[in-house]
PDB file of C-alpha atoms in Angstrom:
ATOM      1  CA  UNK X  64     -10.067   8.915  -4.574  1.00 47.00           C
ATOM      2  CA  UNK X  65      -9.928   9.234  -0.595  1.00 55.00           C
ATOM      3  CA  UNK X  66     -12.778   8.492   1.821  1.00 68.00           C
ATOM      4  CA  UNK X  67     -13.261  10.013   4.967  1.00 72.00           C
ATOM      5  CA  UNK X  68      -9.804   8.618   6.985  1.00 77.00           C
ATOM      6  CA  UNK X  69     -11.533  10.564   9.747  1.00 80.00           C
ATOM      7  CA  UNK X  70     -11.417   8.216  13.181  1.00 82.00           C
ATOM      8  CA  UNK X  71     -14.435   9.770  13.800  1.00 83.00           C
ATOM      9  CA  UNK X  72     -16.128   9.010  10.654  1.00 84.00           C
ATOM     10  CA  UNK X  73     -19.379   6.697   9.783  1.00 89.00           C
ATOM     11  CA  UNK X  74     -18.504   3.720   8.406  1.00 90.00           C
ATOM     12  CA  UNK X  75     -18.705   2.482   4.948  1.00 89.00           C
ATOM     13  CA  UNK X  76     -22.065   0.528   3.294  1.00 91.00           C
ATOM     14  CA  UNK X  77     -22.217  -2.651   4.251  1.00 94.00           C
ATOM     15  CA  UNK X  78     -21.161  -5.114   1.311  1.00 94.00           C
ATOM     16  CA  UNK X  79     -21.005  -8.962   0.963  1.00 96.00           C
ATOM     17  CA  UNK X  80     -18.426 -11.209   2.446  1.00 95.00           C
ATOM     18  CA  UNK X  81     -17.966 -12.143  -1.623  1.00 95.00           C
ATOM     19  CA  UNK X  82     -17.543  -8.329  -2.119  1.00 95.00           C
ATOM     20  CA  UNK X  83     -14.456  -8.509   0.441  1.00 94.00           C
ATOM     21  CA  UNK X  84     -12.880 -11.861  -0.970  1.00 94.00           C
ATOM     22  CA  UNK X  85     -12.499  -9.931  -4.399  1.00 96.00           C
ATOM     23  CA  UNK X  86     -10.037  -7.369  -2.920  1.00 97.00           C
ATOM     24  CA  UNK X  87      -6.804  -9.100  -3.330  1.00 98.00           C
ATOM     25  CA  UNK X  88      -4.323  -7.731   0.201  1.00 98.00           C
ATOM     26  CA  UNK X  89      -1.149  -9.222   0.590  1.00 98.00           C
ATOM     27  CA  UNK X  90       2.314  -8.789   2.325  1.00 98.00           C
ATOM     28  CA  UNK X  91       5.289  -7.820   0.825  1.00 98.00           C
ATOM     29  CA  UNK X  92       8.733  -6.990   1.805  1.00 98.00           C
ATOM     30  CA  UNK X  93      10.223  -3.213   0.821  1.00 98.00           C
ATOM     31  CA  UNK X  94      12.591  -3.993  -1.819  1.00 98.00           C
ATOM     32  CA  UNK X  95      13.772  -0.404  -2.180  1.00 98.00           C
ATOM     33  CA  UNK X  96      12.041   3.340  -1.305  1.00 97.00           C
ATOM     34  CA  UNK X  97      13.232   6.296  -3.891  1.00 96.00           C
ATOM     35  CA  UNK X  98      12.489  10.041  -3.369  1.00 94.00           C
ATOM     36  CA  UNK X  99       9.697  10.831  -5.731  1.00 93.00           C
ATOM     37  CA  UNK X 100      10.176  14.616  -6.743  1.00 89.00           C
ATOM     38  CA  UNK X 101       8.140  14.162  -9.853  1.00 89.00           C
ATOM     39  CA  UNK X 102       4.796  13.611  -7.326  1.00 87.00           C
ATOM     40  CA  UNK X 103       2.454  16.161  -6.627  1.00 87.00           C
ATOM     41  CA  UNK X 104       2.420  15.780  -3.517  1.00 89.00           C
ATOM     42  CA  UNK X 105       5.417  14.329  -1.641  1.00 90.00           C
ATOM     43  CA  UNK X 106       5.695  10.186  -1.968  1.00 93.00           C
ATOM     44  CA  UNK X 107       7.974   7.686  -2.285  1.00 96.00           C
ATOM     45  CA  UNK X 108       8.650   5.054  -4.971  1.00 97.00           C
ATOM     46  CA  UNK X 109       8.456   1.763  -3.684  1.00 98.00           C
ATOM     47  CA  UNK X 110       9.561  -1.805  -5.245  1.00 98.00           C
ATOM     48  CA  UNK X 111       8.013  -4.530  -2.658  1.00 98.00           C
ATOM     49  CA  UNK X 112       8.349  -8.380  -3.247  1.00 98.00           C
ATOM     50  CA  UNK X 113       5.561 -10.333  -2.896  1.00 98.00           C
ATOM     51  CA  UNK X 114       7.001 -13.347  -3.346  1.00 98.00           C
ATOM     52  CA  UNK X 115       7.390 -16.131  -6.128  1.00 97.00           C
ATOM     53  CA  UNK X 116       3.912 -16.273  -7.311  1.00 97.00           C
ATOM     54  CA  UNK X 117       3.055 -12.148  -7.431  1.00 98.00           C
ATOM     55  CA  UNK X 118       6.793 -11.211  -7.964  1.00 98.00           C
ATOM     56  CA  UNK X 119       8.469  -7.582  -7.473  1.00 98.00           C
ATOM     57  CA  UNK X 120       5.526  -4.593  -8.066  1.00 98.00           C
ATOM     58  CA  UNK X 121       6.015  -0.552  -7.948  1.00 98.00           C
ATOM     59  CA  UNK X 122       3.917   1.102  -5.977  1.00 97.00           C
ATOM     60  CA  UNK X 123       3.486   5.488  -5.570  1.00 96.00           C
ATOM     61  CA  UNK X 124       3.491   6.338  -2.047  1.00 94.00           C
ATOM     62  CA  UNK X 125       2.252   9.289   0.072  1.00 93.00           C
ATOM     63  CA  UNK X 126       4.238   8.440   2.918  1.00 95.00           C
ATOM     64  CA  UNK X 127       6.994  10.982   3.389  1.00 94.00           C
ATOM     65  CA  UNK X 128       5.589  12.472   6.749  1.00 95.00           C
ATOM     66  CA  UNK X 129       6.310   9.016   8.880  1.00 95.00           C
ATOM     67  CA  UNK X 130       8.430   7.191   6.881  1.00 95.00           C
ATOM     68  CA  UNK X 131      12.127   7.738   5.689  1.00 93.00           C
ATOM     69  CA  UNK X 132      12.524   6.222   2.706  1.00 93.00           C
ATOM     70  CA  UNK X 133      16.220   4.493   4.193  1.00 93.00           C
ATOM     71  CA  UNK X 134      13.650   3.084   6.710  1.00 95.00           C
ATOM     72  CA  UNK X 135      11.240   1.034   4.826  1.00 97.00           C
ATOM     73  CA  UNK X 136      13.981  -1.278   3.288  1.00 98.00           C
ATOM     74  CA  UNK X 137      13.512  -4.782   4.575  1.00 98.00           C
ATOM     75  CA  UNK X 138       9.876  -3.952   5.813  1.00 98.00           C
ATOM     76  CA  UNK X 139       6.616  -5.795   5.686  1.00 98.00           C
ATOM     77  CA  UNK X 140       3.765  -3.705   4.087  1.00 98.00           C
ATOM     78  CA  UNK X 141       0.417  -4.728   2.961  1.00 98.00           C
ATOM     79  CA  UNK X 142      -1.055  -3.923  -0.683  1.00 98.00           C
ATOM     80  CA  UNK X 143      -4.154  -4.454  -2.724  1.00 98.00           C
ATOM     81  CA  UNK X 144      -2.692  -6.703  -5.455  1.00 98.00           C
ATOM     82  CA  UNK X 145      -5.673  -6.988  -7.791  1.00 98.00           C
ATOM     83  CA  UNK X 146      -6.457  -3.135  -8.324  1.00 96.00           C
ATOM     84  CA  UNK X 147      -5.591  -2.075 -12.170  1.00 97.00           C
ATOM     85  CA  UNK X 148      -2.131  -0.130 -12.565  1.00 97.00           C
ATOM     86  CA  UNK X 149      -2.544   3.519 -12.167  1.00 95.00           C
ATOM     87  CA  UNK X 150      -0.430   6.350 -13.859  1.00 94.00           C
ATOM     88  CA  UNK X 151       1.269   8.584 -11.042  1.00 91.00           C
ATOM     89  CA  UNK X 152       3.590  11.342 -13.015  1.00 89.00           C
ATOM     90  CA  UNK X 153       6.042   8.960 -14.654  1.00 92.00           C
ATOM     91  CA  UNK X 154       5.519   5.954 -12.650  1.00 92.00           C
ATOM     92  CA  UNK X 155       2.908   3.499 -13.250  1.00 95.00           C
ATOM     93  CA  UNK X 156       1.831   2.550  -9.800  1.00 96.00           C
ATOM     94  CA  UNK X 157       1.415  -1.671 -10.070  1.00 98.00           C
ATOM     95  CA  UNK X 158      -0.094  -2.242  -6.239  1.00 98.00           C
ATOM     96  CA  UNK X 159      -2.291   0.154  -3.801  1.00 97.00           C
ATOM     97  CA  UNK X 160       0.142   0.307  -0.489  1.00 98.00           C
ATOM     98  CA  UNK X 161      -2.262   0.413   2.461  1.00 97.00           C
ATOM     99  CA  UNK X 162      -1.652   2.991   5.735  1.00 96.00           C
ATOM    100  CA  UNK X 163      -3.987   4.331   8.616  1.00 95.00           C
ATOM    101  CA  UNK X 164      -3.824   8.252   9.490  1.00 93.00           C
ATOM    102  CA  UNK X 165      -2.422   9.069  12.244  1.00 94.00           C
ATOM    103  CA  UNK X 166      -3.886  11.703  14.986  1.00 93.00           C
ATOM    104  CA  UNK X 167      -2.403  14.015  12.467  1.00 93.00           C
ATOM    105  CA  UNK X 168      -3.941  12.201   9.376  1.00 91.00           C
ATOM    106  CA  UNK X 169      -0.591  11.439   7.672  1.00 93.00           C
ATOM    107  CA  UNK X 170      -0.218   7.806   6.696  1.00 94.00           C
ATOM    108  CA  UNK X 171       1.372   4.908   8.732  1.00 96.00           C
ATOM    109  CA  UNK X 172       2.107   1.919   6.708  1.00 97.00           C
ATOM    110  CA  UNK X 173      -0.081  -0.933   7.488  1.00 97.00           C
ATOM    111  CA  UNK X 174       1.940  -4.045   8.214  1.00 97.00           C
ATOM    112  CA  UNK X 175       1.995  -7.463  10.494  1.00 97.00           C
ATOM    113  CA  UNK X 176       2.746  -7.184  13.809  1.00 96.00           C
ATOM    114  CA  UNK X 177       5.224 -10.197  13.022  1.00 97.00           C
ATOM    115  CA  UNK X 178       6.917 -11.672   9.792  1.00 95.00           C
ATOM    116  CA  UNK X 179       5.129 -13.597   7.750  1.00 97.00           C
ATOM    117  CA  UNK X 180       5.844 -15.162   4.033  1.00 98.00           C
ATOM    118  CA  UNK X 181       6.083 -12.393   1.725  1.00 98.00           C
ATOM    119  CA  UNK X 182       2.569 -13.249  -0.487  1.00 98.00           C
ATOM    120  CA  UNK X 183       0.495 -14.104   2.249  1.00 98.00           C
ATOM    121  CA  UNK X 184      -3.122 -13.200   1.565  1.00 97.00           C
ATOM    122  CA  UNK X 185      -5.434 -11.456   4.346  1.00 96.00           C
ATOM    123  CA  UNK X 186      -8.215 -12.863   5.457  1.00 92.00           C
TER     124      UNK X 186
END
């Protein structure tokens, strides 16, 4: 499923600005973060509001390196909204949470550097 995450590493084909306005990323607020146990690999269950319009969505989270899951309540993430829901063990994983390695190459959550309205759409 992964790419290279590699700083170091080429960069992807070049697509079409259309291409890019099809991927749907928006912010959300961490509703609530649950141990996963049932995972794989370690993760975290997350519940994140995206406001009135996209409402509350689950999302499966590798995350467990950086992030406490007591932590994330309350924070801004961003999440491809439009991908279909995937089966993860038990939970069916409604949004694609977004991170960047770090120099280890485990995932920091990718988030605003201020608040914005949960449901606001990159662009």
């Amino acid at each position: 499923m992964h790419v290279n995450h590699e700083a170091g590493a080429a960069a992807a084909e070049t697509i079409g600005f259309d291409d890019f306005l099809k991927i749907d990323i928006r912010v959300g607020t961490i509703v609530s973060a649950e141990p996963f146990p049932e995972a794989r690999k370690p993760a975290l269950k997350l519940l994140i509001d995206f406001g009135p319009v996209i409402g509350r969505k689950k999302s499966s989270a590798q995350i467990t390196e950086n992030h406490a899951g007591e932590d994330l309540v309350g924070q801004q993430v961003m999440a491809v909204v439009n991908f279909p829901p995937r089966q993860i063990g038990p939970v069916m994983s409604e949004v694609l949470t977004l991170g960047f390695p770090d120099a280890a190459g485990k995932v920091l959550l990718a988030a605003p550097m201020k608040g914005v309205p949960d449901g606001g759409r990159l662009f």
